[in-house]
Amino acid sequence: MDLKAMAVEAPAAMRKRISDLVRGNMDPPEDGKGPLKTMVHVMAFDAVHLLADIPADIAERFVKWLDVPAVLHKVDLHGPTNYKEVFQISDAELAKIAGPDAGALHYLLSPGTPTMAAVWVLLGKTKYPGRFWQTWQGEATETEIPFDITLDVVPRLLR
């Protein structure tokens, strides 16, 4: 949704390339922002990190469009629904980001595929604990994940 919103202001050639990337209708979100831009404008963060598998020029324009400082991590993702690949890439990037000096981590679950959201939940409830967020109609809501994998799920499996 964020790419669709950004495309409204993009030159025609870039709009076409974005349309090819999102493979669907190009109707921008009603709020004109999308989930990520909504989140970064509703809350202030010490740092914003984005994992992107889109062409560099579109990704750079996207970061400028967000209008907040953000670090872009270019990743090579062959399929946004491949759990193994999404997990491996996300885990590797979080290992770099979530060092000893990193503050609290926040995960936005709204953009991306269901696979990506599931991987964020798994990583955010285990190796890289953090808070979870969703956006809807211009508002950000903290989302409670009602289980702790290490305390609730794993002991049951081991029994």
XYZ file of C-alpha atoms in Angstrom:
159
model
C 0.000 0.000 0.000
C 2.834 2.398 0.760
C 4.329 1.907 -2.693
C 0.929 2.634 -4.247
C 0.637 5.819 -2.206
C 4.150 6.898 -3.178
C 3.450 6.144 -6.853
C 0.843 8.907 -6.975
C 3.680 11.458 -6.836
C 6.147 9.486 -8.993
C 6.927 10.117 -12.675
C 4.901 8.003 -15.122
C 7.762 5.622 -15.933
C 8.338 4.866 -12.241
C 4.581 4.462 -11.659
C 4.580 1.779 -14.351
C 7.507 -0.030 -12.728
C 5.808 0.140 -9.317
C 2.616 -1.223 -10.871
C 4.609 -4.153 -12.238
C 6.079 -4.757 -8.767
C 2.802 -4.729 -6.837
C 0.959 -6.764 -9.509
C -2.476 -5.439 -8.770
C -4.597 -2.386 -8.941
C -2.772 0.838 -8.289
C -5.502 2.506 -6.254
C -3.704 4.356 -3.465
C -4.882 3.903 0.118
C -7.684 6.237 1.177
C -5.487 8.025 3.705
C -2.839 8.644 1.026
C -0.139 7.123 3.202
C -0.129 3.383 3.694
C 0.763 1.411 6.823
C 4.450 2.224 7.125
C 4.167 5.946 6.524
C 1.252 6.036 8.961
C 3.341 4.305 11.637
C 6.423 6.503 11.321
C 4.301 9.644 11.427
C 2.202 8.537 14.412
C 5.159 7.479 16.578
C 8.742 8.656 16.837
C 11.479 6.022 16.698
C 15.207 6.203 17.435
C 15.832 4.437 14.148
C 13.755 3.031 11.310
C 15.113 0.028 9.426
C 13.550 -1.165 6.186
C 14.208 -4.440 4.428
C 13.594 -4.017 0.719
C 13.847 -6.285 -2.284
C 12.784 -3.648 -4.795
C 15.001 -1.795 -7.281
C 17.407 0.637 -5.592
C 16.020 3.788 -7.245
C 12.464 2.977 -6.142
C 13.652 2.072 -2.624
C 15.604 5.335 -2.318
C 12.612 7.359 -3.507
C 10.478 5.452 -0.998
C 12.771 6.386 1.908
C 12.579 10.061 0.888
C 8.804 9.803 0.554
C 8.524 8.457 4.113
C 9.971 11.788 5.260
C 11.782 10.312 8.279
C 15.380 9.146 8.580
C 15.501 5.464 7.696
C 18.178 2.856 7.055
C 17.545 0.802 3.959
C 18.699 -2.830 3.975
C 18.743 -4.160 0.416
C 17.883 -7.861 0.444
C 17.520 -10.409 -2.323
C 14.185 -12.119 -1.764
C 12.979 -14.510 -4.452
C 9.514 -14.977 -3.035
C 7.643 -13.047 -0.320
C 5.734 -16.208 0.626
C 8.743 -18.510 1.035
C 8.898 -18.985 4.818
C 12.435 -20.355 4.864
C 13.871 -17.546 2.787
C 11.934 -14.779 4.566
C 12.999 -16.206 7.937
C 16.684 -16.552 7.002
C 16.927 -13.052 5.547
C 14.983 -11.423 8.393
C 16.999 -13.281 11.038
C 20.305 -12.251 9.434
C 19.289 -8.593 9.164
C 17.914 -8.483 12.718
C 21.187 -9.965 13.998
C 22.938 -6.893 12.572
C 20.318 -4.393 13.796
C 19.583 -5.789 17.265
C 23.042 -5.496 18.751
C 23.848 -4.722 22.380
C 23.290 -0.980 21.878
C 19.954 -1.354 20.120
C 16.919 0.047 21.869
C 13.548 -1.629 22.096
C 12.474 -3.283 18.872
C 9.122 -2.574 17.243
C 7.630 -4.681 14.462
C 4.983 -3.364 12.082
C 2.816 -6.287 10.999
C 0.501 -4.449 8.577
C 2.588 -4.190 5.396
C 3.927 -7.157 3.476
C 2.653 -10.689 3.114
C 1.137 -12.931 5.802
C 4.396 -14.913 5.614
C 6.367 -11.814 6.555
C 4.042 -11.000 9.458
C 4.324 -14.577 10.771
C 8.118 -14.434 10.611
C 8.173 -11.093 12.483
C 5.985 -12.628 15.199
C 8.225 -15.696 15.496
C 11.411 -13.633 15.669
C 9.875 -10.953 17.892
C 8.613 -13.512 20.374
C 11.885 -15.471 20.536
C 15.347 -14.249 19.453
C 14.638 -10.521 19.148
C 11.905 -9.581 21.639
C 9.901 -6.518 20.765
C 6.528 -4.844 20.534
C 4.096 -5.406 17.680
C 2.044 -2.809 15.834
C -0.649 -2.627 13.206
C -2.012 0.395 11.398
C -5.501 1.008 10.119
C -7.176 4.129 8.779
C -4.425 6.479 9.869
C -3.980 5.082 13.372
C -1.355 2.820 14.920
C -2.364 0.217 17.472
C -0.080 -1.899 19.590
C -0.969 -5.532 19.033
C -0.758 -8.055 21.817
C 0.468 -11.448 20.727
C -1.330 -13.624 23.307
C 1.322 -16.303 23.726
C 4.971 -16.688 24.560
C 6.547 -19.315 22.358
C 9.340 -20.076 24.813
C 7.040 -20.336 27.853
C 3.766 -21.620 26.416
C 4.426 -23.555 23.238
C 7.845 -25.199 23.635
C 7.197 -26.790 27.083
C 3.971 -28.335 25.763
C 5.816 -29.771 22.783
C 8.527 -31.188 25.012
C 5.965 -32.897 27.258
